Structure formats: C-alpha cells, structure tokens
Coordinates of C-alpha atoms and ligand atoms in Angstrom, one line a residue:
X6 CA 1.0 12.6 56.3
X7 CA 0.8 9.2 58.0
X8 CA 4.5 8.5 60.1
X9 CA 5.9 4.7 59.1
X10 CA 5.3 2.5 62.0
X11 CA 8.5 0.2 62.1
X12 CA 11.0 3.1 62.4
X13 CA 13.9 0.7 60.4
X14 CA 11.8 1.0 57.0
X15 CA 12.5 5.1 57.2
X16 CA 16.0 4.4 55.7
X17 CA 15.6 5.1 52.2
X18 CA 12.2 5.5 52.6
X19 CA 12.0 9.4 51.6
X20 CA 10.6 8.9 47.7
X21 CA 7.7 7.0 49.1
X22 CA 5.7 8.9 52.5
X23 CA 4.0 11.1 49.8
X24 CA 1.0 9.4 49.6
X25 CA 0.8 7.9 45.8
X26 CA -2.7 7.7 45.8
X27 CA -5.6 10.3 46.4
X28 CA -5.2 12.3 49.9
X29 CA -5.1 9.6 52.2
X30 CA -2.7 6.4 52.7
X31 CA -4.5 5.6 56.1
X32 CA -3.0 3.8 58.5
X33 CA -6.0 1.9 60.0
X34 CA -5.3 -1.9 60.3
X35 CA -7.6 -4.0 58.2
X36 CA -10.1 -5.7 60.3
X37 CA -10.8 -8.2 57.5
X38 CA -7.1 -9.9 58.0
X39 CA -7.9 -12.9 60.2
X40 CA -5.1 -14.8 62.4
X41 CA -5.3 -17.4 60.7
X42 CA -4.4 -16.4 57.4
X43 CA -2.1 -13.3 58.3
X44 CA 1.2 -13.4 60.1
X45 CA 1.5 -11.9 63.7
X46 CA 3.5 -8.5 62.3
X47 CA 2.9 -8.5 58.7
X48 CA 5.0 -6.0 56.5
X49 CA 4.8 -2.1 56.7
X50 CA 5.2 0.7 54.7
X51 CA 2.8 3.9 54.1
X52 CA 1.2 2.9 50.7
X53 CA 0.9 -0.9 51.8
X54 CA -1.4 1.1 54.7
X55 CA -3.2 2.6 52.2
X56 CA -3.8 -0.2 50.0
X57 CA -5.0 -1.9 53.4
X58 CA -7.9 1.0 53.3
X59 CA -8.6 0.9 49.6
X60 CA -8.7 -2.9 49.8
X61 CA -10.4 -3.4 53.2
X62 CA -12.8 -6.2 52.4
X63 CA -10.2 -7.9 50.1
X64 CA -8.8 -10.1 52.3
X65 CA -7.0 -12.4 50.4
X66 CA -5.5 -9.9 47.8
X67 CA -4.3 -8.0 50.8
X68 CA -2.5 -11.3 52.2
X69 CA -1.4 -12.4 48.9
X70 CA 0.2 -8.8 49.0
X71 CA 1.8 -9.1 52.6
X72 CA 3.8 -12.3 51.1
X73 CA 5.3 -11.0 48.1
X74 CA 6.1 -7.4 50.3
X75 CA 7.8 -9.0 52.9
X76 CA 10.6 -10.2 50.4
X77 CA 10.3 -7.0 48.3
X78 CA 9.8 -4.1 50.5
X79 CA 13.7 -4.3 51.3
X80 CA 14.8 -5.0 48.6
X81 CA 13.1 -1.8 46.6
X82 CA 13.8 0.6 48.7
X83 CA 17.9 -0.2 48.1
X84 CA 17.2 0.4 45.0
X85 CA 16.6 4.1 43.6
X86 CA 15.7 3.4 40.3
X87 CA 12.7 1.2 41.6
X88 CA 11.9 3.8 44.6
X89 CA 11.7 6.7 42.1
X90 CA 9.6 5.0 39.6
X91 CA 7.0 3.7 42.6
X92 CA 7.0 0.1 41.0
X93 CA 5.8 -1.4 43.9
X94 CA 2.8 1.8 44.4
X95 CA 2.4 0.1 40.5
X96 CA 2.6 -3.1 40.7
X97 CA 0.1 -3.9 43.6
X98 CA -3.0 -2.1 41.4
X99 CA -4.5 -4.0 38.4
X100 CA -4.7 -2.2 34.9
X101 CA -8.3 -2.9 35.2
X102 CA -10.9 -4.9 36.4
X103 CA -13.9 -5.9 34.3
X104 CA -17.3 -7.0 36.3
X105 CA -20.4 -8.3 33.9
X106 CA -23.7 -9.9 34.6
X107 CA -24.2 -13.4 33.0
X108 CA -27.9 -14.9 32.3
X109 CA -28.7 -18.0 31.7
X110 CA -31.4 -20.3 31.5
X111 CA -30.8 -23.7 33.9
X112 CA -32.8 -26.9 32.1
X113 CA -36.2 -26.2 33.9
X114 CA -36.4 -23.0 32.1
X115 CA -35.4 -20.8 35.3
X116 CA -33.7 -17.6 34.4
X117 CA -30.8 -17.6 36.2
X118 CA -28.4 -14.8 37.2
X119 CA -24.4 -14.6 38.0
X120 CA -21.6 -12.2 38.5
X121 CA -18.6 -12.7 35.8
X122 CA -15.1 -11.1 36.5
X123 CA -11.8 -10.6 34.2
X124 CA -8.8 -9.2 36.2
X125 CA -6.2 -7.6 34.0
X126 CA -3.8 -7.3 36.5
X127 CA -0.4 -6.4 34.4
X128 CA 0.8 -6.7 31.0
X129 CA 4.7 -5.5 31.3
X130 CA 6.1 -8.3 29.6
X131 CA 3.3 -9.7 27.6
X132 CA -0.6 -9.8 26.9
X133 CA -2.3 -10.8 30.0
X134 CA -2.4 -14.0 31.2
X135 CA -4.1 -16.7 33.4
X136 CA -7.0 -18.9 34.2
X137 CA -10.8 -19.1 35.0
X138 CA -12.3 -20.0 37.8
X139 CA -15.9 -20.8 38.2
X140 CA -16.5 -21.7 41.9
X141 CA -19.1 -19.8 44.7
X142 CA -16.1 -18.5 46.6
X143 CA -15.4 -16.2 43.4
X144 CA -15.6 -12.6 44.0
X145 CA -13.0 -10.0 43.8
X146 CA -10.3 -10.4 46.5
X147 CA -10.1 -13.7 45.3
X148 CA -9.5 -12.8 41.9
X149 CA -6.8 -10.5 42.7
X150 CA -4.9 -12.7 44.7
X151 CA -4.7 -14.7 41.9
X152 CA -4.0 -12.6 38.9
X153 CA -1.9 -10.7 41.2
X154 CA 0.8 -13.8 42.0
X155 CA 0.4 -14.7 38.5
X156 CA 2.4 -11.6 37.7
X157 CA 5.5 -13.7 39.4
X158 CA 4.7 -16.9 38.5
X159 CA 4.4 -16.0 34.7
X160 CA 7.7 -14.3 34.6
X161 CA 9.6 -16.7 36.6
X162 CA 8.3 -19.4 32.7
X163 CA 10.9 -17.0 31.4
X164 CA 8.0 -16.2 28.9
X165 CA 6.4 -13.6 27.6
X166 CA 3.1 -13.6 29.4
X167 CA 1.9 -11.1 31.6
X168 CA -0.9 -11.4 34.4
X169 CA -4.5 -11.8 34.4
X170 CA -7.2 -14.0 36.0
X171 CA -10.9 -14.3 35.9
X172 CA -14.5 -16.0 36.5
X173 CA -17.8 -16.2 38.4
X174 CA -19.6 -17.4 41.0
X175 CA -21.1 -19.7 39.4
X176 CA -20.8 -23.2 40.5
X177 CA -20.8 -25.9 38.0
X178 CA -21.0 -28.5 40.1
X179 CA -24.7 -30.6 40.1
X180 CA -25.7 -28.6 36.8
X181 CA -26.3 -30.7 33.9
X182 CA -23.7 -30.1 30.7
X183 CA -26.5 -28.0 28.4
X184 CA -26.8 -25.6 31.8
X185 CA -22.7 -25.6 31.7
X186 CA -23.0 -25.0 27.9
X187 CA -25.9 -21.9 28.2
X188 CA -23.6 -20.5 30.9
X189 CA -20.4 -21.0 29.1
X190 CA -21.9 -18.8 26.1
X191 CA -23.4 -16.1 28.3
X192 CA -20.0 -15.4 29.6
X193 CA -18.2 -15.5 26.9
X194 CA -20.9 -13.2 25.0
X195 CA -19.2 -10.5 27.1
X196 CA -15.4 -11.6 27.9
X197 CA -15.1 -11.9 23.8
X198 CA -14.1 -8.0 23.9
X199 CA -12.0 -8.4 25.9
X200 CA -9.3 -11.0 25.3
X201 CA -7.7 -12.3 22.4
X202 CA -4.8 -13.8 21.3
X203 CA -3.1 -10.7 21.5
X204 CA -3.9 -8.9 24.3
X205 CA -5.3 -11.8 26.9
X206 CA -5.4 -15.5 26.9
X207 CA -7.6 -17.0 29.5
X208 CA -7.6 -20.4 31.0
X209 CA -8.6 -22.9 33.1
X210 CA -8.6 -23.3 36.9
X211 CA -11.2 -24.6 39.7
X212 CA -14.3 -25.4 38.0
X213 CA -13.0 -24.7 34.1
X214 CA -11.6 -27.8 32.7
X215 CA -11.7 -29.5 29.2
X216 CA -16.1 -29.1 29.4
X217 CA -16.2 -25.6 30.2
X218 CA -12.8 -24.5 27.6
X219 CA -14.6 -26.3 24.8
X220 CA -17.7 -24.4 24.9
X221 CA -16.1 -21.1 25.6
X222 CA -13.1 -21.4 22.8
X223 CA -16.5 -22.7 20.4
X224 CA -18.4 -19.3 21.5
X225 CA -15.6 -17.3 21.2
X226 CA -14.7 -18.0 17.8
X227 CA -18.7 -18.1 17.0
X228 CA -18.7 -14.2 18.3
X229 CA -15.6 -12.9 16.5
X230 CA -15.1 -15.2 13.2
X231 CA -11.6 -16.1 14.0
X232 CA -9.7 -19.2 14.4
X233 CA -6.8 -17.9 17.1
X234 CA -5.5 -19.6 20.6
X235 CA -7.1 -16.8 22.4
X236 CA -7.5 -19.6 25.2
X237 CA -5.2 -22.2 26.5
X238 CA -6.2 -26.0 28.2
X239 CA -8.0 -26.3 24.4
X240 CA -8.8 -30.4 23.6
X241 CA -6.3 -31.7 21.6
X242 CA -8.7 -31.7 18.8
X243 CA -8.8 -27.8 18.1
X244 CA -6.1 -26.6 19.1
X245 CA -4.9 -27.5 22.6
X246 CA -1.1 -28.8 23.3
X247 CA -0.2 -32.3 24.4
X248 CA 0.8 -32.1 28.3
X249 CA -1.3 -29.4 29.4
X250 CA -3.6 -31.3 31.4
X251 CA -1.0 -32.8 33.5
X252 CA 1.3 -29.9 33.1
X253 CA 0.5 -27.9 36.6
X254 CA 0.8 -31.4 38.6
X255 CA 3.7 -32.5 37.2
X256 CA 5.5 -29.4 37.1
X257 CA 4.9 -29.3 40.6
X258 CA 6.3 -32.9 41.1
X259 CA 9.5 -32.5 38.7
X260 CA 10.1 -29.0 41.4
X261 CA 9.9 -30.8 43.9
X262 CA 12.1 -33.4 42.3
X263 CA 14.7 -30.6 41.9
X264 CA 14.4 -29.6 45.5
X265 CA 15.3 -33.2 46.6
X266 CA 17.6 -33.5 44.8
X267 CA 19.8 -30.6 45.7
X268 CA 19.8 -32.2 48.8
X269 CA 20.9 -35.6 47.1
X270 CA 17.9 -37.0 47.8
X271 CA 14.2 -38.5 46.1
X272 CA 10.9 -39.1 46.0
X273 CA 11.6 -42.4 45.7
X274 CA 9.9 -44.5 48.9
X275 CA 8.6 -41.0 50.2
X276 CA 4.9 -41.3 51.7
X277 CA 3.7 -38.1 49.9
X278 CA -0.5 -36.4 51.0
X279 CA -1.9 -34.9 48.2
X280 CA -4.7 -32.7 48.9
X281 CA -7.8 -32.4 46.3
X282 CA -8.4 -34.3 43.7
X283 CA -8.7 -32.3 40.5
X284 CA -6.6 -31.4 37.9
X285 CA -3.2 -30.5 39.7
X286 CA -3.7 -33.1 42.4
X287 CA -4.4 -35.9 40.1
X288 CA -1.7 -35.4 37.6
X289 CA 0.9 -35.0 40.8
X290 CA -0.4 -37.8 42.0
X291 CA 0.0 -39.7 39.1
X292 CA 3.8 -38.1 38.7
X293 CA 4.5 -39.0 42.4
X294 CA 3.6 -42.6 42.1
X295 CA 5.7 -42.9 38.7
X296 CA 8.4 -41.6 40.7
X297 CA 8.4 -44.4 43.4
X298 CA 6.6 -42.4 46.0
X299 CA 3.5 -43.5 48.1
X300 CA 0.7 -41.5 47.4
X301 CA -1.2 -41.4 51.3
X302 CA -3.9 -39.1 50.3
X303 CA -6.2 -37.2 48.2
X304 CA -9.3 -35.2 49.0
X305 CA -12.2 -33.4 48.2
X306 CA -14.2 -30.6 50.0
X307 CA -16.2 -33.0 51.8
X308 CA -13.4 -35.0 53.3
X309 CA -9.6 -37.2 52.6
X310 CA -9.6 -40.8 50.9
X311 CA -6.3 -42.0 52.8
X312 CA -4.4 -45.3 51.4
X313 CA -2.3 -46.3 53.8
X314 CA -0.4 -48.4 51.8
X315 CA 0.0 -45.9 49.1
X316 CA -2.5 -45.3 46.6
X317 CA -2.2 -47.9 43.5
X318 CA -2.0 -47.6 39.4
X319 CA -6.0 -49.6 39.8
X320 CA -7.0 -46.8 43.0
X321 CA -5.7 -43.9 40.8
X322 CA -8.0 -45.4 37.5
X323 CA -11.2 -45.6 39.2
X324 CA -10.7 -41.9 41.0
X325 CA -9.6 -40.3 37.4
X326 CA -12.8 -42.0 36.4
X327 CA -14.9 -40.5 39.3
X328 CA -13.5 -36.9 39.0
X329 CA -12.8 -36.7 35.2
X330 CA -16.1 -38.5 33.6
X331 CA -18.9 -39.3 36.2
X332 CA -18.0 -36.2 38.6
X333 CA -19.0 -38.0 41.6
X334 CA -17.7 -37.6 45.0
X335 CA -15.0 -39.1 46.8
X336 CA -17.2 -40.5 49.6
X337 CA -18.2 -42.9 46.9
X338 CA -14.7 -44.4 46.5
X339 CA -15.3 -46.9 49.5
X340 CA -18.6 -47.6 48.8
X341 CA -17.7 -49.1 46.0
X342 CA -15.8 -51.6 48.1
X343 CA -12.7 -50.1 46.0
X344 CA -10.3 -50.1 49.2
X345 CA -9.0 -46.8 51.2
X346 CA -10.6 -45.5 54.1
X347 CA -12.7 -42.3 53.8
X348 CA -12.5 -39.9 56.4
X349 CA -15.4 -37.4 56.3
X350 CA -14.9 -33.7 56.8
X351 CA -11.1 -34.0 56.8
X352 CA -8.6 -32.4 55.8
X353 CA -5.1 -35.0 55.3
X354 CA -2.1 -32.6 56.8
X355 CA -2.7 -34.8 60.4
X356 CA -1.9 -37.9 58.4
X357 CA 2.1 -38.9 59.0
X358 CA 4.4 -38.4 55.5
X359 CA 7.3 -37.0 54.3
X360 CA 6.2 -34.5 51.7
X361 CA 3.0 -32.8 51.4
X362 CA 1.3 -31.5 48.1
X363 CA -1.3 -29.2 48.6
X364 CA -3.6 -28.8 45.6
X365 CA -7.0 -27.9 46.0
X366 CA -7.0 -24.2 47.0
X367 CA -6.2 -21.1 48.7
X368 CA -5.9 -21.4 53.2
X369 CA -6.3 -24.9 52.8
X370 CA -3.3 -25.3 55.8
X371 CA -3.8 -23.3 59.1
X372 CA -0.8 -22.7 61.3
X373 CA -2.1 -25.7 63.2
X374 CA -1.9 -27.9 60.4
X375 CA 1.4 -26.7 59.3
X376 CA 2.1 -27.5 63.2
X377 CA 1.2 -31.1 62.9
X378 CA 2.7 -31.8 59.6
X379 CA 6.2 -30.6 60.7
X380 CA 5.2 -33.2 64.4
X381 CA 4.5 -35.5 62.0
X382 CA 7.9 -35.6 60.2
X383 CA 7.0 -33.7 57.2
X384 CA 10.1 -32.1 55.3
X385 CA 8.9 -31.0 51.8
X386 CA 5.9 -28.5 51.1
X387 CA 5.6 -28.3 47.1
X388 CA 2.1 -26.1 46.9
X389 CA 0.7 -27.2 43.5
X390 CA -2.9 -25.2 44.2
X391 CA -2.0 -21.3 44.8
X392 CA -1.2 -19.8 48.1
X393 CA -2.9 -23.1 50.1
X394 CA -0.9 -21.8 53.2
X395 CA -1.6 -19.4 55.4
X396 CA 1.2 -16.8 55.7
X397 CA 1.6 -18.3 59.6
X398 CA 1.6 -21.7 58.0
X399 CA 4.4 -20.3 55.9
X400 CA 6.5 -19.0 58.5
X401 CA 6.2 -21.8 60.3
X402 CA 7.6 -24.2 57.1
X403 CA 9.9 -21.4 56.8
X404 CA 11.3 -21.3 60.6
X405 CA 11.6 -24.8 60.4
X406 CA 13.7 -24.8 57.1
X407 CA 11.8 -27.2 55.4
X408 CA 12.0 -27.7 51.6
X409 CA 9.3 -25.1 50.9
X410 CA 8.2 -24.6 47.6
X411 CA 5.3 -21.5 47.0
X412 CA 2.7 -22.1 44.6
X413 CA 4.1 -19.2 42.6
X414 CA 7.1 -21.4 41.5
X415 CA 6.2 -25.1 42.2
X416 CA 2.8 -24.8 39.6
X417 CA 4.0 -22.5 37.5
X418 CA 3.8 -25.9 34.8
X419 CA 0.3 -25.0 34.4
X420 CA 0.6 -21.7 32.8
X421 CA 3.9 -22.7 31.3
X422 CA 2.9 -25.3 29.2
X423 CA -0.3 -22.5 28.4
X424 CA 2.8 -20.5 26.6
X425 CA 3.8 -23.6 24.6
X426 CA 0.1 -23.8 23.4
X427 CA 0.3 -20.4 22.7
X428 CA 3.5 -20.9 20.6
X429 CA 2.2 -23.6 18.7
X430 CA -0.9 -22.2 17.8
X431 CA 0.4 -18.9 16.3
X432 CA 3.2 -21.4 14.6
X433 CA 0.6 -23.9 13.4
X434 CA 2.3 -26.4 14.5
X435 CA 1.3 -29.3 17.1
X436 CA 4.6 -30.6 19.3
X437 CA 4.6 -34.1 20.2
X438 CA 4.5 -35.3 23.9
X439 CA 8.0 -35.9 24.2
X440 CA 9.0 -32.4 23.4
X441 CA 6.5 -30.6 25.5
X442 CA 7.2 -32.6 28.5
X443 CA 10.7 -32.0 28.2
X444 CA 10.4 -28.1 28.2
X445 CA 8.2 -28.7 31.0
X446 CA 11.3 -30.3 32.7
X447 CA 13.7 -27.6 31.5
X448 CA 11.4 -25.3 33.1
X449 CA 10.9 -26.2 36.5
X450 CA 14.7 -27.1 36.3
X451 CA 14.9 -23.2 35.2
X452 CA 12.8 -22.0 37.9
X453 CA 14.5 -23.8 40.5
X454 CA 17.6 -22.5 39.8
X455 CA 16.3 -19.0 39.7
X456 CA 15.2 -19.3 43.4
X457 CA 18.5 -21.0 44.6
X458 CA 20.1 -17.8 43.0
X459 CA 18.1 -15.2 44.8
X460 CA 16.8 -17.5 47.6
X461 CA 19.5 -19.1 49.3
X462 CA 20.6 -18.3 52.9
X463 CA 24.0 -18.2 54.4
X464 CA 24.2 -21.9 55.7
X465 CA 23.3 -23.4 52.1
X466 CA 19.7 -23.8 52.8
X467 CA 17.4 -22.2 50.1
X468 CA 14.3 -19.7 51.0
X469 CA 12.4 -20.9 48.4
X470 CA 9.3 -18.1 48.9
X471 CA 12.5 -14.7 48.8
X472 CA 13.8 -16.7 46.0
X473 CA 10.6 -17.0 43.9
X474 CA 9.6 -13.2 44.6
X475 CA 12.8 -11.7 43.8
X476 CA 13.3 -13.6 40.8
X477 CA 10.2 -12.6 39.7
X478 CA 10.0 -9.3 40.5
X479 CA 13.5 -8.0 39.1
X480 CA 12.4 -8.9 35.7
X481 CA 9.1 -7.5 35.8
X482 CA 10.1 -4.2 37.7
X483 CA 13.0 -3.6 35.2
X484 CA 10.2 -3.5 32.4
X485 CA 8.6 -1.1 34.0
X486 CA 11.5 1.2 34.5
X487 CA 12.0 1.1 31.0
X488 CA 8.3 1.7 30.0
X489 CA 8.4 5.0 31.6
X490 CA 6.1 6.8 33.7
X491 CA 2.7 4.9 32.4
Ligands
NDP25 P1 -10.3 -28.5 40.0 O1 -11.6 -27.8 40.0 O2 -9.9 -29.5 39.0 O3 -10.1 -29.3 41.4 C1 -10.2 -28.6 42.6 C2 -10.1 -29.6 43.8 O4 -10.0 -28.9 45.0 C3 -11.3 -30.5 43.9 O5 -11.0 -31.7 44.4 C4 -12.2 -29.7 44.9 O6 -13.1 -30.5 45.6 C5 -11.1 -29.2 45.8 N1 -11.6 -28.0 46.5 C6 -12.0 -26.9 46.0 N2 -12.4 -26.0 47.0 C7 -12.1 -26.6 48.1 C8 -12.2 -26.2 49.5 N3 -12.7 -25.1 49.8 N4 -11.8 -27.1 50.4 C9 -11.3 -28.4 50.1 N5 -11.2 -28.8 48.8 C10 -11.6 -27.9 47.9 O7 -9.2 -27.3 40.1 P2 -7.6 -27.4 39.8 O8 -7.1 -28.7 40.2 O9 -7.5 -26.9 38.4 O10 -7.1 -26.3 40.8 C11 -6.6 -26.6 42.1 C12 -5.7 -25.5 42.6 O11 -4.6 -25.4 41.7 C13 -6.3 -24.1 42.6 O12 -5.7 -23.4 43.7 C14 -5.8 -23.5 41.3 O13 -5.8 -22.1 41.4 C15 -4.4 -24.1 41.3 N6 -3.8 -24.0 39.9 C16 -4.4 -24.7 38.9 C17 -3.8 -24.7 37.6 C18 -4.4 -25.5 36.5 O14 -3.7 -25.6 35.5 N7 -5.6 -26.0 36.6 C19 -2.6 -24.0 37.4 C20 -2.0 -23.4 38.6 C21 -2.6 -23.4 39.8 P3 -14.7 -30.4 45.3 O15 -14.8 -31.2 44.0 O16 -15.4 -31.1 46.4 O17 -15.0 -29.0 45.1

C-alpha cells in the first residue's frame, strides 16, 4: 500500500488507498510530465499515482487529468456517495479504445500505411461524442486528452451527448483531394462498426473539415445502407445544420461576450490576437470584428500575420479564401502585397492586446507567454482550441485573476451546435440560421452561468476553470451513481 504524499488529502480519504486497479497504484512520478506543460505541485491522490504509471508515456492525457483533479479531488472526497462509488477511479479510464490500420494508395500508386484511433471515452449521459482529428501529432495521449475533456464540455451543452474522440496520423496537408478521398474510405471501412447514430457520432477537428466529413458520411452510408446523422459538420446539402461551421468560434466569442459583460464591459474597441487560422480561429475572428473589436493576429504553424491596425472585412476575405479553398499558407498573405506584416516562426502572445483567443491547439502558451501577455496588458483568455495553455500558463491567468475562460466551456459551440444537427436529423427537419444561432447564444449564456454558480470566489471574481469542472462533473458523476456499479 502506497502512503498519500500531501498528508491534508487523508481526510476522508479512507474509501480510496485500496488500490482500484491491479496490485499496484505506484507512486513513481512520471518522467514524461515536462515543466512546461505541468504545474510545479500538481494534484495528489493514490490512484492519480497509479494512473501516472499506467499512463506514463501519455503526457497530455495525464495533464489534461491534473487540471480537471485539481478542482475535483476536493470536492469528491466530501462527498460519500462519489467516494464509495470511485467515480473519479471511473471517470479517468475510457470504455474503450479502438486502434486500426488504414491503407491507402497516394496518386503515384504508393501503398501507403497509417494508424487510425476511436476513443470511447464515456457514454453516461448519451452515445459518445466528439470529433476527428487527422494531424501527425495524433497518437493516443493526444486522443485521450481530448475525448477525456469532452466528457465536461459535452455535459456542460446541457445535452445529451456523452464523450468520445478519434483520428490518425495522417496528415492531409500537401495530398491531393482523390489521396484525401482513398484515405477517407479506408478509415471509414473500419470506424463504420463502430459508431452510429445511436451509439457514437463523430466529427470534425484539426485536419477534418467539410472535404474530409463528406467523403466519410458518403462511405459510411455506402458500407451500412442507411441514411442517419451518424456524423456531425455534414454540408448543408445532406444533412448538416446551418451554423456549424462557425459554431465553435463564435461560441467562443459570444463567452467571452458574457464574461465582459458581467464586468459591464465589451469587446467593443478591444485589440483581440487570435491564434491559428482554421475553423475556430476564423469564425472568432470574424465574430470579433462584427463585435467592434480589432482583430491583431492570426497564425499558422509556420508563423503570425499581425495587422496592426486590426484586421479588415477585405484581409479576413482573402485569408478565408487562402485557408478554406486554395489551402495555401499564411506566409503568402504578404506576398500578395495584401497588407499585414508576417512574422516567420512566431507565435502572436508577445504582441500587445486586450484579449487573447487561442485557437489552434493544445500547449500553444508556455508560462512565458502567459507571462508576456499579462506584461502586455492582456485581461481576457477565451481558449477556442482545447487546453492551448499549459497548466503553469493557467495558474498564472489564474493568479492574476484574469477573465479566464478553459476551452472546455468557451468552445463548447462546436459540439453544441453538433447536438442541434443531431436533433434535426433524427427530426427531419432543417432549422433556419436564425434559430440555430440563437440556441448557440442561449448556450454559451447557459454555460456561463453555470461556471459563475460553481466558479465564483469570495470577492465576486469568477474561477472560470473550478467553475467549468464542477459544473460538469456533478451532472455526469450523479449518472453514474445511479447507473450502479458498471
Ligand atoms: P483546423 O485544422 O481548421 O485549423 C488548425 C489551425 O491551427 C491551423 O491554422 C493550423 O496551422 C494551426 N496549428 C495546428 N497545429 C499547430 C501547431 N502545432 N502550432 C501552431 N499552429 C498549429 O482545426 P480547427 O480550427 O478545427 O481546430 C483548432 C483547435 O480547436 C483544436 O484544438 C481543436 O481541437 C479545437 N476545437 C475545434 C472544434 C471544431 O469544431 N472544429 C470544436 C472544439 C475545439 P497549419 O495549417 O499550419 O497546420
């Protein structure tokens, strides 16, 4: 039996030193957390120690983890029901994890080889849910970070989807569209079995947009001979919902609206960075600038477009153009004489703003960034990619007491909207833009709120990331509870 090393979490701690799983909980420290994504004294308890063993080379599940533990681990262990039932021992392993090989043939006739992943991580309060992401970094920790903070962000929609998230390593950037097709259908000859309207609903992410859900959703229903929304981010054509393209980046913008404006304040004349220039961080930027804000910043892995004088309704045409249709690279943006100045390797967070929108992916802000953006004047974090801080970066937003909004609340749009699609497919019914956007709105509005009730401190301030965790968990846990031992 390992002893607890932080003596205060022995209170109440009595139901949990058994070690839940196999013989040994371990107590080793993982080697694979780094500084720069960890904190300096993350969260303890016996079975997180274990875990820490069992998931040794998973470094970004495990941090993913420490952040949602730091607001829970208290907050469980007060509460008996929880404790006895080990929902937290539960809740931190998947149902299952499924790992295929996908062949293809690229256009020169090459057969060609990658890994493909589905993450069923839980499915409490509905079938499994979440997106795909086709990217090289894509292996396993990754996915489980993902599909594991899905599991709050889906219940804080207040619908009934549960949490799941999947992909490959393969890396659709540079291939032509028949490779993207031949690839699309190869992984979709083996997901098929497992999802389904029912049971789990994939969607898009890094790498999966309209391209890649069209030839999927078109093999899917090739392989089973059904017309269902087994997917989500369809084309409006077959199936998809209006808003769902701009859904995760302005979700995050009309959160971070709310958070302003609990302080009486706006995004109105706010120099706002946006990081990456995708999905999420195109449609907040489009949001933000319809809002009155100045849009400083967007970027790509190869460096940060920055417009000092705000980006502009012309600038924001001819990137959507780049990104959406031609799939060019942002370096080519001044080179076509088009105006902001391109600075190579990059990242924006040393540029001076107000707010900052992270949304191209996971450790994109180091403690050092998160140090020069609060120099700099910053006062609102709203991440619209998931977990794009590192937990230092975090604590430093959160010592600071800045409007911090974690990517488990502030995008939960994306996935949100997902649900309407879902309701309007089994309905059979197709929503017009007016009424999607404004349960969008309602939403975020009802997500806020959620994390001012369990998030805010004693002075009025709100702890956006406690909020967010607890007001996910509760629901989730309490399903559990009743479910039984299972
Ligand atoms: P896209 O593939 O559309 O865009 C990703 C953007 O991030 C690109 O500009 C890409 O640049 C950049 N990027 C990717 N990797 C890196 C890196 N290592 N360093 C710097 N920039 C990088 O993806 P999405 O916009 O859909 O997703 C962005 C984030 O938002 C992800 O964290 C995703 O999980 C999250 N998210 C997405 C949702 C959705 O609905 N799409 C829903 C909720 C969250 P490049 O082109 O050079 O690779």
């Amino acid at each position: 039996m390992n002893s607890c090393p932080d003596t205060a979490l022995r209170v109440g701690l009595n139901l949990i030193l058994d070690p839940p799983f196999g013989d040994n909980p371990g107590t080793t420290p993982d080697p694979m957390l780094t500084e720069n994504t960890t904190s300096t004294a993350p969260p303890s308890a016996p079975f997180l120690d274990g875990l820490k063993q069992r998931c040794g080379n998973e470094p970004e599940f495990l941090q993913a983890v420490d952040e949602v533990m730091e607001s829970l681990l208290a907050v469980s262990q007060q509460n008996e029901t929880y404790t006895q039932a080990r929902i937290l021992e539960r809740l931190v392993e998947p149902d299952r994890v499924v790992m295929f090989r996908v062949v293809w043939e690229d256009d020169s006739g090459a057969v060609r080889i990658n890994r493909g992943y589905r993450v069923q991580f839980n499915n409490t309060i509905g079938p499994y849910k979440g997106g795909l992401r086709f990217h090289p970094t894509v292996n396993l920790s990754v996915l489980k970070f993902l599909a594991f903070e899905q599991i709050f962000k889906n219940s804080l929609t207040g619908l009934p989807m549960g949490a799941g998230k999947g992909g490959s390593d393969f890396d659709p950037r540079g291939k032509s569209d028949r490779e993207v097709m031949r690839f699309c259908q190869s992984f979709m000859t083996e997901l098929f079995r497992h999802v389904g309207h029912n049971t789990d609903v994939p969607a898009g992410d890094i790498g999966v947009g309209a391209r890649e859900i069209g030839f999927l959703f078109c093999h899917y229903k090739r392989l089973t001979g059904r017309y269902t929304g087994a997917l989500t981010g369809k084309g409006l054509a077959y199936g998809g919902s209006l808003i769902r393209t701009e859904a995760t980046g302005f979700g995050t913008v009309y959160f971070a609206r709310d958070m302003l404006s609990r302080n009486k304040d706006s995004l109105d004349g706010k120099r706002c960075l946006v990081s990456g220039s995708g999905n999420v961080a195109l449609y907040a930027a489009q949001k933000l600038m319809e809002f009155g804000a100045h849009v400083v910043s967007l970027s790509d892995s190869k460096g940060t477009l920055h417009f000092p004088k705000g980006l502009t309704a012309e600038q924001f045409a001819w990137v959507h153009d780049l990104k959406e249709r031609r799939r060019g690279r942002l370096s080519e943006f001044s080179e076509d004489g088009s105006g902001g100045e391109y600075l190579e390797n990059k990242k924006p967070w040393e540029l001076p703003a107000d707010c900052a929108f992270p949304c191209a992916t996971q450790n994109e802000i180091s403690l050092d960034d998160a140090k020069t953006m609060v120099d700099n004047g910053v006062k609102l974090v709203a991440e619209g990619a998931n977990m794009p801080s590192s937990i230092a970066a975090v604590h430093h937003f959160r010592s600071h007491e800045l409007l911090f909004a974690p990517g488990k609340a502030a995008n939960a749009g994306g996935v949100a909207v997902s649900g309407l699609e879902q309701s309007q497919n089994a309905l059979r019914i197709f929503w017009d833009r007016t009424k999607v956007d404004r349960r969008l709105q309602e939403i975020m509005t009802n997500i806020h709120e959620k994390c001012v009730e369990h998030g805010e401190r004693p002075n009025g301030s709100v702890d956006y990331v406690h909020g967010a965790n607890l007001a996910g968990f509760i629901k989730v846990a309490d399903a559990m509870v009743a479910f039984g031992v299972n």
